[in-house]
Tab-separated table of C-alpha atoms in Angstrom:
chain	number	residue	atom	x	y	z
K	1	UNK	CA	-24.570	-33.040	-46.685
K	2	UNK	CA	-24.538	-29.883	-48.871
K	3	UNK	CA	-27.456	-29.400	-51.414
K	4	UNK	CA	-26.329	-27.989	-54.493
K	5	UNK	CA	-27.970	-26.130	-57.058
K	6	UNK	CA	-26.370	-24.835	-60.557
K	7	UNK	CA	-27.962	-21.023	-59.823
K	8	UNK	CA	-29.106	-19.677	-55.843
K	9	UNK	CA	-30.872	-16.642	-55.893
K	10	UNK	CA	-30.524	-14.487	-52.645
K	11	UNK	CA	-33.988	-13.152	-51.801
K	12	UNK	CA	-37.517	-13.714	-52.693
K	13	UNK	CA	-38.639	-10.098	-53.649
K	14	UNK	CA	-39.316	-8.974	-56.761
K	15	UNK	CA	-35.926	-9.418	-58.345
K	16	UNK	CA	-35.451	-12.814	-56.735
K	17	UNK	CA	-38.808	-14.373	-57.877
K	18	UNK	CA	-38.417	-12.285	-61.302
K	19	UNK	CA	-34.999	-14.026	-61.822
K	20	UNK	CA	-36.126	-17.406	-61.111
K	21	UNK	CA	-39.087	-16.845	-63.621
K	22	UNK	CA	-36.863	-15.922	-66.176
K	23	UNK	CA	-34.491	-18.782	-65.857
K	24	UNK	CA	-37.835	-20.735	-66.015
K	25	UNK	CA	-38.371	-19.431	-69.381
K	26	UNK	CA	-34.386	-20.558	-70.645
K	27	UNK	CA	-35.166	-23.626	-69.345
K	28	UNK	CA	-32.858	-23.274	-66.598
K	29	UNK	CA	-34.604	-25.778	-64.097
K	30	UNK	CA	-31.865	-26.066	-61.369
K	31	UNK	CA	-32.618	-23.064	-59.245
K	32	UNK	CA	-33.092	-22.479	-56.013
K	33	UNK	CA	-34.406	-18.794	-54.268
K	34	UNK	CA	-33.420	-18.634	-50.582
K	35	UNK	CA	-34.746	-16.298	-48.299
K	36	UNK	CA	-34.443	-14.794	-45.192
K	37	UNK	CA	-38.236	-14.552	-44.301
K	38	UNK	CA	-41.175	-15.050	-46.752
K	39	UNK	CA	-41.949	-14.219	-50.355
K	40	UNK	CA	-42.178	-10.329	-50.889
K	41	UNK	CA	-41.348	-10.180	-46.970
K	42	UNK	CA	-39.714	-6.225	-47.204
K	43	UNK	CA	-43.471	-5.351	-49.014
K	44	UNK	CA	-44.809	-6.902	-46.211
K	45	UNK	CA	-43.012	-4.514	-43.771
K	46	UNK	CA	-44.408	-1.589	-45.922
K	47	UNK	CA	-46.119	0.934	-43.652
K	48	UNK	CA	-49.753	-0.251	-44.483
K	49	UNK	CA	-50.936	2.938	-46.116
K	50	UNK	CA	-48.246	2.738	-48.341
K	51	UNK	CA	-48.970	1.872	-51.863
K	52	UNK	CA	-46.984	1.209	-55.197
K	53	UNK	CA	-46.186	4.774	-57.105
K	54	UNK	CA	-45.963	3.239	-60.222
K	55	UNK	CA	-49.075	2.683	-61.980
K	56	UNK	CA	-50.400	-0.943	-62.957
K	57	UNK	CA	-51.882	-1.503	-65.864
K	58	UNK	CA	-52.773	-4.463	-68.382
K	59	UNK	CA	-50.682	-3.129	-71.573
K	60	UNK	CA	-48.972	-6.557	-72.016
K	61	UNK	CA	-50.510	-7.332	-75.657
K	62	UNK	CA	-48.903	-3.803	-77.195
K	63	UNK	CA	-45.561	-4.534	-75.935
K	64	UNK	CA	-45.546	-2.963	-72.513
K	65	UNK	CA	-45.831	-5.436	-69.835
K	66	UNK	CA	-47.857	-3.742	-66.327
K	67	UNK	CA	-45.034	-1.629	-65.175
K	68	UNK	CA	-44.974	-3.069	-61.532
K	69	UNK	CA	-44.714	-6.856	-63.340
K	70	UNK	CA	-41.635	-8.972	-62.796
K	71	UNK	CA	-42.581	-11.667	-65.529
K	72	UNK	CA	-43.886	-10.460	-69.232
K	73	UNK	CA	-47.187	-12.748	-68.955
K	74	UNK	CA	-48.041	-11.014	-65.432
K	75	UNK	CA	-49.714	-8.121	-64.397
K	76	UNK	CA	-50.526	-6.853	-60.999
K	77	UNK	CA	-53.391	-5.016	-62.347
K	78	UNK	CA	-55.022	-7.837	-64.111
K	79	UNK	CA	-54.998	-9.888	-61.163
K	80	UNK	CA	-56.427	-7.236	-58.315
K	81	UNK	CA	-57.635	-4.623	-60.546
K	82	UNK	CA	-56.221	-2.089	-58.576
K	83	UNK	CA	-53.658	0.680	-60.345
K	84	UNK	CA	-51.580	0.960	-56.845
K	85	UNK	CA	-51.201	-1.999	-54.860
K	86	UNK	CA	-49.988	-1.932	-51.098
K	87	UNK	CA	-47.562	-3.795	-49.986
K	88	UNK	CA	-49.540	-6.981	-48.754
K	89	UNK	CA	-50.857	-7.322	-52.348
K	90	UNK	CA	-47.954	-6.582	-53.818
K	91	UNK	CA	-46.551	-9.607	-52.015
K	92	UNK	CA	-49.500	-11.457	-52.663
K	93	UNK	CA	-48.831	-10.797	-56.100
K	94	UNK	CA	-45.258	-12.088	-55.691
K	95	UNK	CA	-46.460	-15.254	-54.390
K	96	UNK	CA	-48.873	-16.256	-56.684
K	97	UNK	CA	-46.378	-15.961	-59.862
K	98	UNK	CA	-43.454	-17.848	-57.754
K	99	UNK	CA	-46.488	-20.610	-57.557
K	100	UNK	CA	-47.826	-20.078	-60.825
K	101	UNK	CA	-44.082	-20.991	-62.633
K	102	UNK	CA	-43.433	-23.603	-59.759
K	103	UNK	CA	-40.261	-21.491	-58.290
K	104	UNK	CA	-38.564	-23.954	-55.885
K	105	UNK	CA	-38.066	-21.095	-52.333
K	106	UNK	CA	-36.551	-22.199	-49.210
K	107	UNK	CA	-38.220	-19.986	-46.766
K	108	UNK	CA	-36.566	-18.654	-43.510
K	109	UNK	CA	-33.358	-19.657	-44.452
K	110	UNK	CA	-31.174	-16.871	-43.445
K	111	UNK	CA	-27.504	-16.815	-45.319
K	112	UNK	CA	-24.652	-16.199	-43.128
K	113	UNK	CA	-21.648	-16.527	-44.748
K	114	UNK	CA	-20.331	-17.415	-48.223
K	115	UNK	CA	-17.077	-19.406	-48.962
K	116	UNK	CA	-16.201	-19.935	-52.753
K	117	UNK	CA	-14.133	-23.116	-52.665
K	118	UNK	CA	-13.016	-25.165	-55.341
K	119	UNK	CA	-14.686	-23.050	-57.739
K	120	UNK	CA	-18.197	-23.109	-56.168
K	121	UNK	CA	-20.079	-21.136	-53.544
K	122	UNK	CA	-20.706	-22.502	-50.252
K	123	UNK	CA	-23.896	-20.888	-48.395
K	124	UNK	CA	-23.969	-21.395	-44.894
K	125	UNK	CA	-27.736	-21.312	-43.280
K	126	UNK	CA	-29.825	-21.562	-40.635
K	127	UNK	CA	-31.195	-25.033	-42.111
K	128	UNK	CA	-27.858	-26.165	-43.353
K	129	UNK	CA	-24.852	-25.830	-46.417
K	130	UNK	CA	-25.871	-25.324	-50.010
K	131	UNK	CA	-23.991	-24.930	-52.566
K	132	UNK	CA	-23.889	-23.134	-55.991
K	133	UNK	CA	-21.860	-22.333	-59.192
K	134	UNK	CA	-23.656	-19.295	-59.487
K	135	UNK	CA	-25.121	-16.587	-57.167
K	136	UNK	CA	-28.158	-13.707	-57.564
K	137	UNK	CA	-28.172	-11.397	-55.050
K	138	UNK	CA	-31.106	-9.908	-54.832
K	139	UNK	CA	-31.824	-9.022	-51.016
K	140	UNK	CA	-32.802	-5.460	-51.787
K	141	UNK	CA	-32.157	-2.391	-49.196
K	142	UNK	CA	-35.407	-2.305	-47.213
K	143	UNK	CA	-34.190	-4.268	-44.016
K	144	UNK	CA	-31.206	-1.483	-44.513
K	145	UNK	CA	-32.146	1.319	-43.420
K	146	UNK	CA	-30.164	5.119	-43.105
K	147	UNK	CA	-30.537	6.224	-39.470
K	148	UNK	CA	-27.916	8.179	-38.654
K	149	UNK	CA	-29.471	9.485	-35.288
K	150	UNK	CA	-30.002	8.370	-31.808
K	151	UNK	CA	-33.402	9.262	-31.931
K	152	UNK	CA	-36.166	9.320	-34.506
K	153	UNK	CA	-38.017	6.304	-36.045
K	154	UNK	CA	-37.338	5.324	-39.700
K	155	UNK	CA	-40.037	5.354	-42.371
K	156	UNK	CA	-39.281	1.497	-42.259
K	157	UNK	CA	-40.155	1.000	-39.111
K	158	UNK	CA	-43.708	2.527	-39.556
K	159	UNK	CA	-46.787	-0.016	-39.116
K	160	UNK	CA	-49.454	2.648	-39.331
K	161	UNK	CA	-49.196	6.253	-39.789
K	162	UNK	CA	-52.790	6.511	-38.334
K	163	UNK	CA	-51.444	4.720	-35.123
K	164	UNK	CA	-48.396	7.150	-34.198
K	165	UNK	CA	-49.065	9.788	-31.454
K	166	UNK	CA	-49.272	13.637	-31.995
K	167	UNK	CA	-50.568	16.730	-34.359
K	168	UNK	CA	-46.710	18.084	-35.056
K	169	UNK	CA	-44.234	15.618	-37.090
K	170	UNK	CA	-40.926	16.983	-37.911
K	171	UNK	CA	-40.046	14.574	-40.983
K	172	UNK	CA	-36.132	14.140	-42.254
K	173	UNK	CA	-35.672	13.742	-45.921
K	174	UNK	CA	-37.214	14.824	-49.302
K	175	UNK	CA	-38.043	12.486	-51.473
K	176	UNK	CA	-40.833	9.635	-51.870
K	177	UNK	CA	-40.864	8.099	-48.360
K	178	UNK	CA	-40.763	11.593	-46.984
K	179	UNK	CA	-43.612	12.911	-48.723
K	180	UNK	CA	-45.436	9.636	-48.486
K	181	UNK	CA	-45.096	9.916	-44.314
K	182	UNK	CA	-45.943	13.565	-44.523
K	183	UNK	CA	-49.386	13.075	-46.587
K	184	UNK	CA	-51.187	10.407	-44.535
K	185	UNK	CA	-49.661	12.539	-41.421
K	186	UNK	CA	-51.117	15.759	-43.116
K	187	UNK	CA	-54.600	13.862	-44.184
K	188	UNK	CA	-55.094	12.515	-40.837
K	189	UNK	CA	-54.926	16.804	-39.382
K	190	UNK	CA	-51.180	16.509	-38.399
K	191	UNK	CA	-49.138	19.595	-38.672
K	192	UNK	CA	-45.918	19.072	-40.789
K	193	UNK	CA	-42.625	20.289	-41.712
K	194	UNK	CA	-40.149	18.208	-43.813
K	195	UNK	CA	-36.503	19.263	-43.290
K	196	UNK	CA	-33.958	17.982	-46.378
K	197	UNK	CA	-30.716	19.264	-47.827
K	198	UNK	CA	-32.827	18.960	-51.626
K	199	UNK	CA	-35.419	17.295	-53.073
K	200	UNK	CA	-37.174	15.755	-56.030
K	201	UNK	CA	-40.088	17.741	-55.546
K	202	UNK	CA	-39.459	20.059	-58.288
K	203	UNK	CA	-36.074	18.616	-60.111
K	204	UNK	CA	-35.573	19.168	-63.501
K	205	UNK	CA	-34.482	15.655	-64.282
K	206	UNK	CA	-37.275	14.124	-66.265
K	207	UNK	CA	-36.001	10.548	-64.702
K	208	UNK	CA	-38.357	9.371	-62.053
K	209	UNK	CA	-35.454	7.900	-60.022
K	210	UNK	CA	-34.938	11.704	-59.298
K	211	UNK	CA	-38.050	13.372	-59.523
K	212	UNK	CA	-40.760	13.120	-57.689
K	213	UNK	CA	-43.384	10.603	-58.905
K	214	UNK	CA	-46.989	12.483	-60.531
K	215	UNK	CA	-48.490	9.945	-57.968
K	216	UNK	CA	-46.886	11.472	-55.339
K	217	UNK	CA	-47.469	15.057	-56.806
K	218	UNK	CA	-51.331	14.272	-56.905
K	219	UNK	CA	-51.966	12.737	-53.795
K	220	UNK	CA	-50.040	15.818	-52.166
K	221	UNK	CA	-52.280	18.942	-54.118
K	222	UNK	CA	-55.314	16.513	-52.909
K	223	UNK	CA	-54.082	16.736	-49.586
K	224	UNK	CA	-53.599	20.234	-49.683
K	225	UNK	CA	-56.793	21.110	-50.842
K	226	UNK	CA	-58.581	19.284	-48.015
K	227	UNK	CA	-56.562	21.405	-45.243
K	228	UNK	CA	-52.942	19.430	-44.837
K	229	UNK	CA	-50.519	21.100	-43.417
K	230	UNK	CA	-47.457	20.134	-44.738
K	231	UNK	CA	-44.490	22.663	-44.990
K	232	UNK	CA	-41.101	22.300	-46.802
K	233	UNK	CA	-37.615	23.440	-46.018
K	234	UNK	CA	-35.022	22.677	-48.491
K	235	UNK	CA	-31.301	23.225	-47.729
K	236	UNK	CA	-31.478	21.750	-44.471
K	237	UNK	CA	-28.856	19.440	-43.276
K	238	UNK	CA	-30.010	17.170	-39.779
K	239	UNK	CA	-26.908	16.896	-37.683
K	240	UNK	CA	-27.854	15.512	-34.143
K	241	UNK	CA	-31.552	14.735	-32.401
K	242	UNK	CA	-31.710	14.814	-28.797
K	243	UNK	CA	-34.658	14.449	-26.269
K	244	UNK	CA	-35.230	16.896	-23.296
K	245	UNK	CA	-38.024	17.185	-21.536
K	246	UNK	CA	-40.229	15.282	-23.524
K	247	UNK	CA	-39.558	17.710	-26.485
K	248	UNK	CA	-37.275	15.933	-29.712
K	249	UNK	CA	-34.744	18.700	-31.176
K	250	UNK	CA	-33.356	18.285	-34.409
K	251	UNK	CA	-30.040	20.247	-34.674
K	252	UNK	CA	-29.006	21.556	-38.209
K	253	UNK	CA	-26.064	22.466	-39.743
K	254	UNK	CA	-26.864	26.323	-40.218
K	255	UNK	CA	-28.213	26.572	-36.549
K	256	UNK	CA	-31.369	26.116	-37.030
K	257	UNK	CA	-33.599	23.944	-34.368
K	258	UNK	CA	-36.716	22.203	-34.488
K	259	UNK	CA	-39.059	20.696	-31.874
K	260	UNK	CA	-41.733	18.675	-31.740
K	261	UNK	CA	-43.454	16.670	-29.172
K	262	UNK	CA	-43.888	13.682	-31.519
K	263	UNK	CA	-40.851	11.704	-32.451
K	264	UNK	CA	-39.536	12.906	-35.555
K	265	UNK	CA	-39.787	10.774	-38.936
K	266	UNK	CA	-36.492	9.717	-40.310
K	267	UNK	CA	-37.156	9.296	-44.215
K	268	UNK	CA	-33.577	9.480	-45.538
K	269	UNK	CA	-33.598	6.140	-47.333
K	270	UNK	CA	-31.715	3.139	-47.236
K	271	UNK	CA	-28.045	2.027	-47.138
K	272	UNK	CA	-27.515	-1.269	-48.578
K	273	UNK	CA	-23.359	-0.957	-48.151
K	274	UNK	CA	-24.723	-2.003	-44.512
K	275	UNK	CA	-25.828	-5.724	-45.814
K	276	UNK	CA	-22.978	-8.009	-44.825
K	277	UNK	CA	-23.438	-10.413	-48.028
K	278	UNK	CA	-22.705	-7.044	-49.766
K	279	UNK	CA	-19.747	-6.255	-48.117
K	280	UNK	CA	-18.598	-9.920	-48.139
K	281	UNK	CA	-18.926	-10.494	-52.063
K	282	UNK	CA	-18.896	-7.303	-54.035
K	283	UNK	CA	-16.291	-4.015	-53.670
K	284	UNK	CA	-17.691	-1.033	-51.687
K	285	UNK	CA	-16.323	1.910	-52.314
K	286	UNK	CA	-17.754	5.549	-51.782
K	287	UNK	CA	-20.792	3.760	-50.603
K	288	UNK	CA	-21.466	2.782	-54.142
K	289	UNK	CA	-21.536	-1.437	-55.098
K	290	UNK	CA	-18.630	-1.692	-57.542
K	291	UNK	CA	-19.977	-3.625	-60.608
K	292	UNK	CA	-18.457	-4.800	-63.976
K	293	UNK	CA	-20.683	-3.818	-67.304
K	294	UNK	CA	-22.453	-7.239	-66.444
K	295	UNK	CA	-23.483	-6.342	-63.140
K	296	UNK	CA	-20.955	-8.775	-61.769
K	297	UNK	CA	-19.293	-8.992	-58.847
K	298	UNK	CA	-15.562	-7.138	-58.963
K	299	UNK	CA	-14.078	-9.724	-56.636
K	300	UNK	CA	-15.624	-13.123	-57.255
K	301	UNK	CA	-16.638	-15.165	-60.740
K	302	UNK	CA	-20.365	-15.670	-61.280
K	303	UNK	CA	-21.902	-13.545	-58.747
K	304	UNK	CA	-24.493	-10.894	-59.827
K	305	UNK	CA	-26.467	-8.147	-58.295
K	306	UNK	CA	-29.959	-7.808	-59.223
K	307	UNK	CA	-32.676	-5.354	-58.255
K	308	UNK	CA	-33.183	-1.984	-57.695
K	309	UNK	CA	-29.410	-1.658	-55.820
K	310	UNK	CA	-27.578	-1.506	-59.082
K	311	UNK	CA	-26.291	1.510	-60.028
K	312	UNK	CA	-24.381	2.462	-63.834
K	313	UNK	CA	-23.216	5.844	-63.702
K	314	UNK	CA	-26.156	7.799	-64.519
K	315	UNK	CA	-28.425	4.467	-64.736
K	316	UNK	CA	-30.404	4.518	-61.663
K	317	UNK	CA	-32.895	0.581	-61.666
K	318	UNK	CA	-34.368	1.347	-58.278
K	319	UNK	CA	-37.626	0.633	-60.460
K	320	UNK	CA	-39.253	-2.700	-61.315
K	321	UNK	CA	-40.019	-2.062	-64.822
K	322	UNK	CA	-36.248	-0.685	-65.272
K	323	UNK	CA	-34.348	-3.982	-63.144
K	324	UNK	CA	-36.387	-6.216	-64.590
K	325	UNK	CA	-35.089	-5.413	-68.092
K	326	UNK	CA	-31.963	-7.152	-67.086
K	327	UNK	CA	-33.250	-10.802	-65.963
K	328	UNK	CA	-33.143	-12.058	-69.354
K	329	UNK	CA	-29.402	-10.464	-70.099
K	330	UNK	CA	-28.425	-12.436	-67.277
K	331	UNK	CA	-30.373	-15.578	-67.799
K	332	UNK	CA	-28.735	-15.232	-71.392
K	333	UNK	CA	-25.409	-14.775	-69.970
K	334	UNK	CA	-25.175	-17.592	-67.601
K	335	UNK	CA	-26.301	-19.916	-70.554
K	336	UNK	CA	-23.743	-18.629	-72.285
K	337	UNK	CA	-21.177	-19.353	-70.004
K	338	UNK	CA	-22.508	-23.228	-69.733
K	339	UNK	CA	-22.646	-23.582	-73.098
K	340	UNK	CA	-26.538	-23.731	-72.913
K	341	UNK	CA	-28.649	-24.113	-76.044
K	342	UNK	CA	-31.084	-20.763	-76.459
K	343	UNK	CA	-34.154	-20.105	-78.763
K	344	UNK	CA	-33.292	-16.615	-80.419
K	345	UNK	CA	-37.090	-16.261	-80.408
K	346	UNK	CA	-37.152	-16.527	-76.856
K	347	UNK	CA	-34.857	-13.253	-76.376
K	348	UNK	CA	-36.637	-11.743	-79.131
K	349	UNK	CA	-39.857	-12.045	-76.926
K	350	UNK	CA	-37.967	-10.206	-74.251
K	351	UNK	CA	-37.386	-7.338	-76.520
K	352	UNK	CA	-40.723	-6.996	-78.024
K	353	UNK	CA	-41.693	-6.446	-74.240
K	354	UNK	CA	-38.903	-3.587	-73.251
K	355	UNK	CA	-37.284	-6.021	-71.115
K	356	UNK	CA	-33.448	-6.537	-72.735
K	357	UNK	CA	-31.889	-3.855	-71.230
K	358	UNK	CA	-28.334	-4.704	-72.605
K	359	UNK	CA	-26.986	-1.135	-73.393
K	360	UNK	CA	-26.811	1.363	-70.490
K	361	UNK	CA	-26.072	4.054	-72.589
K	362	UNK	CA	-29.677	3.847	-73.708
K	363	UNK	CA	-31.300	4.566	-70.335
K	364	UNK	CA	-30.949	8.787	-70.362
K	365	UNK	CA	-34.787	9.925	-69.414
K	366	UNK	CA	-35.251	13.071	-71.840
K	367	UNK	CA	-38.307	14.912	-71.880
K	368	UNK	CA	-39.410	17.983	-74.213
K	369	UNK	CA	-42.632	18.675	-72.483
């Protein structure tokens, strides 16, 4: 027998439990987040060193809910008094809102296919059919990652840096993940060179979806100071890594080679075009998710895209604080669409707290100094 549900969400991460919260607010009660594993389950896979590189902090009675908060009366920081959470917490923290506003999750339920018949969605899982009028996907791009090599391990698939074998690391990439790797590698007396064709070390884009976070800039100079060895080499392009001899060489376009003993880091991000539920409900093109202005599905009615995967021209939300701006333009847009009654003070709420993002022309980052 099929269980439906007016709204399924897609994934229990921060945009999944963040949507559900918000429909909690409207007053939206018949929702249902499925997901794959466990609550926060791809900030459980976090390498454990890894923390948050947005700050937390308790600003929500001036209008500025914590930064890494997914509902306006949350706040990371409040609850573990710690400014950058790891993963675990961070997951932790996940769970303890999704119990806190009674979000109904069906755990390891894994979605393998979606019909729309008859003007409805049919979910096929592990544990059964459900059903929905409307669908959130909000699976992320973690359990996605970019390896385009036969050899190499992905940042992803770190546990520990502290646990991986060798004092050389040849790390792919240049951006957050690949400076991340390279610092605990560097801390910990490791010898390493990070090969990418550019970088947001130093970009002049103020936006921090380009630019390398100050978090990421401090803990670096720190590491520095105390003797890391981390060098970088920008305009390199990885084309092939092979093994011989126990030695890992990583070809690149302009003929360089480099060796190491250790297997080489591969920190070149994540491809979500690679999720099949992506490639089953929204257009793919360019390896960009094709969206309409309501971050809407191009192909089929009523099915969204939440999270840090949506892209708008220049509008990057790979950031809580930025996606999150959007759960209450969608809650409000569904209700719409249902002809559902909604408090104006209730989205007025929302923007007092910077989080009705309902103009992306708004969302340049411009800074003077």
């Amino acid at each position: 027998m099929t269980n439906h549900h007016r709204v399924i969400i897609i994934g229990a991460g921060a945009a999944g439990i963040g949507m559900a919260v918000t429909f909690k607010d409207f007053n939206m009660k018949d929702v249902l987040v499925i997901e794959s594993g466990t609550i926060g389950q791809s900030f459980k896979q976090w390498p454990k060193s890894t923390k948050t590189i947005t700050p937390s902090f308790t600003t929500n009675g001036f209008g500025m809910p914590d930064i890494n908060a997914i509902a306006k009366e949350t706040s990371p920081a409040f609850t573990f008094n710690e400014e950058h959470v790891s993963g675990d917490t961070y997951a932790e923290y996940l769970c303890i809102v999704a119990q806190h506003y009674d979000v109904e999750v069906a755990t390891q339920t894994k979605v393998s296919d979606v019909a729309y018949v008859d003007g409805k969605y049919e979910l096929t899982t592990n544990k059964g059919v459900y059903s929905a009028d409307y669908i959130y996907v909000a699976t992320g791009d973690y359990a996605f990652p970019n390896q385009p090599f036969a050899y190499g391990q992905h940042y992803s698939e770190v546990d520990d840096f502290n646990n991986l074998n060798g004092n050389e690391f040849v790390i792919i990439g240049g951006n957050e993940s690949a400076f991340d790797a390279a610092i605990n590698l560097g801390s910990r007396g490791a010898s390493v060179s990070i090969y990418t064709t550019s970088t947001g070390f130093d970009h002049d884009d103020a936006d921090p979806s380009v630019r390398l976070s100050p978090y990421t800039h401090q803990r670096l100079r720190e590491a520095v100071r105390q003797g890391a060895h981390i060098e970088l080499n920008v305009g390199y392009k990885a084309t092939d890594i092979n093994l011989h001899d126990g030695v890992y060489q990583v070809q690149f376009e302009n003929g360089h080679t480099a060796t190491s003993s250790s297997e080489p880091i591969i920190a070149t991000g994540f491809d979500v075009t690679r999720n099949p539920l992506i490639q089953q409900l929204f257009t793919v093109k360019d390896n960009d998710v094709r969206l309409t202005e309501l971050d809407e599905s191009t192909r089929y009615p009523n099915v969204f895209l939440i999270g840090a995967t949506v892209r708008h021209e220049e509008a990057v939300l790979c950031y809580i604080y930025k996606f999150r701006a959007r759960f209450a333009v969608l809650a409000n847009i569904l209700m719409r669409r249902e002809d559902l009654p909604v408090d104006a003070s209730l989205i007025d709420t929302y923007k007092k707290n910077n989080m009705y993002l309902d103009d992306y022309s708004c969302c340049e980052v411009d800074c003077s100094c």
